[in-house]
Amino acid sequence: MLLAIDCGNTNTVFSIWDGESFLATWRTSTEHQRTADQYYVWLSTLMKLRGIDAEITDVIVSSTVPRVVFNLRVLADRYFGTRAMVVGRPDCALPVDVRVDAGTQVGPDRLVNTVAGFDLYGGDLIVVDFGTATTFDVVDADGAYVGGVIAPGVNLSLQALHEAAAALPHVDISRPQTVVGTNTVACMQSGIFWGYVGLVREICARIKAERDRPMKIISTGGLAPLFQQTEALFDDFKDDLTMHGLTVIYSHNKT
């Protein structure tokens, strides 16, 4: 049984994979102070509540927060008796090439999304991930990661508005009823929502023009469903894209 862990700047997701499907998925806030013992108590309790008593034999980790990796590796070693694979480390091979400028470090989550996208949809992809940052990852015809775009995340932009302008409240993102707001909250929601619709459409259009070929656009991440229903921005939405990529990388290293 594989435990796949995706640690982002805001949340960390744990999924248990039985070789064919995910038995369960849980999400917790990312905190670098959390110890291996705390992770285990939390995870083992949730497994019992779901009636999962299968033994975890392997662990794979993708983390954009380097400080949490140590305790996750201790978790794998101490409680599951296995050495965790960590995406981005030399001993964790990728099934695709990474073609970027020499010395450039690409976020593990972006590499995992590339692997997953290519496995599910083939090449010539743009993967749009709505996380703490909104990222656009370009997958070549042969599955190679060839670069991308990083923009501020939706919630990060809302937080910046709230913190930088004393008169602006904190608001939740949602699709507004009209473009023109008639109160402060509606104005902010419209600016963020339609601003990001425009951002996604324009960046994807420019990537396609620069690449000069048809490309599928795949969305993932927490806020992707909100934008998925709007303006036909994406060809498909895959909620567990990153987790799928982790299983593909795991299988690649086990063969």
Tab-separated table of C-alpha atoms in Angstrom:
chain	number	residue	atom	x	y	z
A	1	MET	CA	0.000	0.000	0.000
A	2	LEU	CA	1.376	3.385	-1.005
A	3	LEU	CA	1.052	6.579	1.031
A	4	ALA	CA	1.312	9.559	-1.325
A	5	ILE	CA	1.953	12.954	0.280
A	6	ASP	CA	1.665	16.285	-1.505
A	7	CYS	CA	2.884	19.139	0.666
A	8	GLY	CA	2.019	22.604	-0.600
A	9	ASN	CA	2.549	26.032	0.902
A	10	THR	CA	-0.961	26.080	2.384
A	11	ASN	CA	-2.155	22.471	2.716
A	12	THR	CA	-0.690	18.983	2.814
A	13	VAL	CA	-2.654	16.120	1.246
A	14	PHE	CA	-2.261	12.459	2.231
A	15	SER	CA	-3.691	9.729	-0.010
A	16	ILE	CA	-3.586	5.949	0.284
A	17	TRP	CA	-3.224	4.075	-3.012
A	18	ASP	CA	-3.875	0.343	-3.275
A	19	GLY	CA	-2.418	-0.017	-6.765
A	20	GLU	CA	-5.688	0.612	-8.572
A	21	SER	CA	-7.473	3.443	-6.790
A	22	PHE	CA	-7.223	5.851	-3.879
A	23	LEU	CA	-8.820	4.385	-0.777
A	24	ALA	CA	-8.910	7.693	1.078
A	25	THR	CA	-7.593	11.242	0.913
A	26	TRP	CA	-7.125	13.680	3.796
A	27	ARG	CA	-6.011	17.289	3.927
A	28	THR	CA	-4.307	19.203	6.731
A	29	SER	CA	-2.662	22.601	7.030
A	30	THR	CA	1.055	22.711	6.265
A	31	GLU	CA	3.067	23.351	9.431
A	32	HIS	CA	6.798	22.777	9.487
A	33	GLN	CA	6.733	22.380	13.296
A	34	ARG	CA	4.595	19.220	13.088
A	35	THR	CA	6.578	16.166	14.144
A	36	ALA	CA	6.565	12.651	12.712
A	37	ASP	CA	4.762	11.443	15.842
A	38	GLN	CA	2.011	14.037	15.387
A	39	TYR	CA	1.602	13.077	11.744
A	40	TYR	CA	1.256	9.415	12.689
A	41	VAL	CA	-1.312	9.966	15.446
A	42	TRP	CA	-3.395	12.109	13.093
A	43	LEU	CA	-3.095	9.746	10.126
A	44	SER	CA	-3.598	6.474	12.008
A	45	THR	CA	-6.714	7.860	13.700
A	46	LEU	CA	-8.241	8.843	10.373
A	47	MET	CA	-7.379	5.456	8.881
A	48	LYS	CA	-9.178	3.695	11.719
A	49	LEU	CA	-12.229	5.911	11.293
A	50	ARG	CA	-12.377	4.890	7.625
A	51	GLY	CA	-11.836	1.228	8.465
A	52	ILE	CA	-8.515	1.039	6.610
A	53	ASP	CA	-6.262	-1.529	8.247
A	54	ALA	CA	-3.992	-2.373	5.292
A	55	GLU	CA	-0.255	-1.996	5.871
A	56	ILE	CA	1.530	0.955	4.298
A	57	THR	CA	4.686	-0.370	2.648
A	58	ASP	CA	5.844	2.620	0.595
A	59	VAL	CA	5.792	6.409	0.855
A	60	ILE	CA	6.332	9.077	-1.799
A	61	VAL	CA	6.525	12.804	-1.056
A	62	SER	CA	6.270	15.933	-3.162
A	63	SER	CA	6.932	19.089	-1.164
A	64	THR	CA	7.253	22.763	-2.045
A	65	VAL	CA	8.156	23.417	1.606
A	66	PRO	CA	11.626	21.937	2.229
A	67	ARG	CA	11.403	22.222	6.030
A	68	VAL	CA	8.623	19.647	6.319
A	69	VAL	CA	10.394	16.939	4.325
A	70	PHE	CA	12.592	15.783	7.218
A	71	ASN	CA	9.677	14.933	9.501
A	72	LEU	CA	7.791	13.245	6.677
A	73	ARG	CA	10.818	11.050	6.008
A	74	VAL	CA	11.040	10.253	9.713
A	75	LEU	CA	7.337	9.311	9.604
A	76	ALA	CA	7.998	6.851	6.782
A	77	ASP	CA	11.041	5.360	8.457
A	78	ARG	CA	9.816	5.171	12.057
A	79	TYR	CA	6.230	4.061	11.567
A	80	PHE	CA	6.153	2.338	8.182
A	81	GLY	CA	9.676	0.940	8.001
A	82	THR	CA	10.400	2.365	4.562
A	83	ARG	CA	12.555	5.060	3.009
A	84	ALA	CA	10.347	7.710	1.460
A	85	MET	CA	10.841	8.657	-2.157
A	86	VAL	CA	11.112	12.437	-2.432
A	87	VAL	CA	10.397	14.041	-5.795
A	88	GLY	CA	13.278	16.266	-6.825
A	89	ARG	CA	15.942	14.195	-5.070
A	90	PRO	CA	18.547	12.451	-7.278
A	91	ASP	CA	17.376	8.993	-6.201
A	92	CYS	CA	13.798	9.644	-7.371
A	93	ALA	CA	13.782	9.343	-11.159
A	94	LEU	CA	11.165	11.007	-13.359
A	95	PRO	CA	9.632	9.317	-16.410
A	96	VAL	CA	9.893	12.593	-18.368
A	97	ASP	CA	12.693	15.017	-19.202
A	98	VAL	CA	13.035	18.490	-17.695
A	99	ARG	CA	14.245	20.992	-20.265
A	100	VAL	CA	14.842	24.334	-18.554
A	101	ASP	CA	17.808	26.670	-18.067
A	102	ALA	CA	20.832	25.074	-16.435
A	103	GLY	CA	20.782	25.447	-12.655
A	104	THR	CA	17.042	26.110	-12.512
A	105	GLN	CA	15.150	24.290	-9.779
A	106	VAL	CA	11.604	23.427	-10.766
A	107	GLY	CA	9.015	22.989	-8.017
A	108	PRO	CA	8.288	19.302	-7.349
A	109	ASP	CA	4.542	19.889	-7.661
A	110	ARG	CA	5.015	21.217	-11.187
A	111	LEU	CA	7.059	18.184	-12.183
A	112	VAL	CA	4.475	15.834	-10.695
A	113	ASN	CA	1.661	17.626	-12.552
A	114	THR	CA	3.647	17.305	-15.774
A	115	VAL	CA	4.055	13.552	-15.271
A	116	ALA	CA	0.374	13.146	-14.454
A	117	GLY	CA	-0.809	15.292	-17.342
A	118	PHE	CA	1.280	13.412	-19.878
A	119	ASP	CA	0.185	10.031	-18.520
A	120	LEU	CA	-3.507	10.955	-18.701
A	121	TYR	CA	-3.707	13.227	-21.741
A	122	GLY	CA	-0.525	12.854	-23.772
A	123	GLY	CA	1.746	15.717	-24.778
A	124	ASP	CA	1.235	19.333	-25.833
A	125	LEU	CA	-0.487	20.374	-22.620
A	126	ILE	CA	-0.877	23.443	-20.464
A	127	VAL	CA	-1.541	22.459	-16.841
A	128	VAL	CA	-3.103	25.282	-14.818
A	129	ASP	CA	-2.853	24.718	-11.055
A	130	PHE	CA	-4.842	27.013	-8.766
A	131	GLY	CA	-2.819	26.807	-5.570
A	132	THR	CA	-1.117	29.365	-3.344
A	133	ALA	CA	0.332	30.526	-6.653
A	134	THR	CA	-1.438	30.055	-9.968
A	135	THR	CA	0.978	28.128	-12.163
A	136	PHE	CA	0.937	27.304	-15.865
A	137	ASP	CA	3.125	24.334	-16.795
A	138	VAL	CA	3.905	23.518	-20.397
A	139	VAL	CA	4.287	19.868	-21.386
A	140	ASP	CA	5.991	19.116	-24.699
A	141	ALA	CA	4.836	16.521	-27.221
A	142	ASP	CA	7.135	13.897	-25.674
A	143	GLY	CA	6.035	14.672	-22.102
A	144	ALA	CA	9.009	16.854	-21.173
A	145	TYR	CA	8.548	19.820	-18.867
A	146	VAL	CA	9.677	22.859	-20.878
A	147	GLY	CA	8.809	25.777	-18.592
A	148	GLY	CA	5.795	27.773	-17.624
A	149	VAL	CA	4.370	30.806	-15.880
A	150	ILE	CA	3.888	31.702	-12.209
A	151	ALA	CA	1.230	34.219	-11.178
A	152	PRO	CA	-0.074	35.184	-7.720
A	153	GLY	CA	-2.726	32.831	-6.407
A	154	VAL	CA	-6.357	33.907	-6.153
A	155	ASN	CA	-6.497	33.854	-2.353
A	156	LEU	CA	-3.078	35.495	-2.165
A	157	SER	CA	-4.363	38.380	-4.271
A	158	LEU	CA	-7.440	38.768	-2.087
A	159	GLN	CA	-5.272	38.742	1.028
A	160	ALA	CA	-2.961	41.379	-0.440
A	161	LEU	CA	-5.922	43.657	-1.227
A	162	HIS	CA	-7.238	43.287	2.303
A	163	GLU	CA	-3.868	43.888	3.969
A	164	ALA	CA	-2.699	46.753	1.764
A	165	ALA	CA	-5.927	48.746	1.682
A	166	ALA	CA	-7.417	49.508	5.087
A	167	ALA	CA	-10.919	50.103	3.734
A	168	LEU	CA	-11.146	46.787	1.865
A	169	PRO	CA	-12.485	43.755	3.776
A	170	HIS	CA	-11.444	40.144	3.453
A	171	VAL	CA	-13.844	38.387	1.061
A	172	ASP	CA	-14.312	34.866	-0.238
A	173	ILE	CA	-13.933	34.293	-3.945
A	174	SER	CA	-17.061	33.419	-5.905
A	175	ARG	CA	-18.517	34.121	-9.308
A	176	PRO	CA	-20.349	37.471	-9.094
A	177	GLN	CA	-23.847	37.892	-10.479
A	178	THR	CA	-22.769	40.878	-12.550
A	179	VAL	CA	-19.442	42.318	-13.671
A	180	VAL	CA	-20.237	45.753	-12.245
A	181	GLY	CA	-20.426	45.518	-8.457
A	182	THR	CA	-22.771	47.716	-6.463
A	183	ASN	CA	-20.995	47.256	-3.127
A	184	THR	CA	-17.404	46.822	-1.999
A	185	VAL	CA	-17.520	43.032	-1.638
A	186	ALA	CA	-19.120	42.553	-5.059
A	187	CYS	CA	-16.581	44.911	-6.639
A	188	MET	CA	-13.673	42.963	-5.161
A	189	GLN	CA	-15.133	39.592	-6.131
A	190	SER	CA	-15.714	40.777	-9.678
A	191	GLY	CA	-12.213	42.170	-10.006
A	192	ILE	CA	-10.589	38.994	-8.758
A	193	PHE	CA	-12.871	36.515	-10.535
A	194	TRP	CA	-13.011	38.145	-13.958
A	195	GLY	CA	-9.428	39.301	-13.616
A	196	TYR	CA	-8.306	35.696	-13.261
A	197	VAL	CA	-10.553	34.556	-16.095
A	198	GLY	CA	-8.779	37.110	-18.273
A	199	LEU	CA	-5.375	36.145	-16.915
A	200	VAL	CA	-5.891	32.441	-17.656
A	201	ARG	CA	-7.323	33.059	-21.114
A	202	GLU	CA	-4.598	35.498	-22.139
A	203	ILE	CA	-1.650	33.504	-20.823
A	204	CYS	CA	-2.895	30.264	-22.376
A	205	ALA	CA	-3.534	32.014	-25.701
A	206	ARG	CA	-0.027	33.450	-25.713
A	207	ILE	CA	1.516	30.081	-24.836
A	208	LYS	CA	-0.366	28.458	-27.721
A	209	ALA	CA	0.719	31.233	-30.102
A	210	GLU	CA	4.333	30.940	-29.002
A	211	ARG	CA	4.297	27.157	-29.316
A	212	ASP	CA	2.377	27.421	-32.619
A	213	ARG	CA	0.436	24.195	-32.167
A	214	PRO	CA	-2.855	22.975	-30.685
A	215	MET	CA	-2.620	22.377	-26.942
A	216	LYS	CA	-5.012	20.975	-24.366
A	217	ILE	CA	-5.545	22.992	-21.210
A	218	ILE	CA	-6.020	20.983	-17.996
A	219	SER	CA	-6.942	22.571	-14.670
A	220	THR	CA	-6.362	21.358	-11.125
A	221	GLY	CA	-6.124	22.794	-7.614
A	222	GLY	CA	-8.579	23.929	-4.977
A	223	LEU	CA	-10.232	26.768	-6.899
A	224	ALA	CA	-10.156	25.094	-10.307
A	225	PRO	CA	-13.824	23.951	-10.138
A	226	LEU	CA	-14.959	27.561	-9.706
A	227	PHE	CA	-13.243	28.578	-12.936
A	228	GLN	CA	-13.939	25.287	-14.722
A	229	GLN	CA	-17.612	26.200	-15.122
A	230	THR	CA	-16.813	29.569	-16.673
A	231	GLU	CA	-16.172	30.628	-20.255
A	232	ALA	CA	-14.934	27.168	-21.369
A	233	LEU	CA	-11.413	27.988	-20.241
A	234	PHE	CA	-10.245	24.384	-19.910
A	235	ASP	CA	-10.491	21.139	-21.832
A	236	ASP	CA	-10.697	19.115	-18.629
A	237	PHE	CA	-10.468	19.338	-14.850
A	238	LYS	CA	-8.629	16.737	-12.744
A	239	ASP	CA	-8.979	17.131	-9.004
A	240	ASP	CA	-6.374	14.537	-8.015
A	241	LEU	CA	-3.877	15.294	-10.788
A	242	THR	CA	-0.914	15.684	-8.435
A	243	MET	CA	-1.739	12.491	-6.550
A	244	HIS	CA	-2.015	10.587	-9.813
A	245	GLY	CA	1.399	11.899	-10.808
A	246	LEU	CA	2.891	10.629	-7.562
A	247	THR	CA	1.609	7.111	-8.267
A	248	VAL	CA	3.101	7.234	-11.780
A	249	ILE	CA	6.496	8.344	-10.437
A	250	TYR	CA	6.349	5.671	-7.750
A	251	SER	CA	5.640	2.954	-10.323
A	252	HIS	CA	8.426	4.268	-12.568
A	253	ASN	CA	10.955	3.953	-9.751
A	254	LYS	CA	9.738	0.495	-8.724
A	255	THR	CA	10.089	-1.066	-12.181
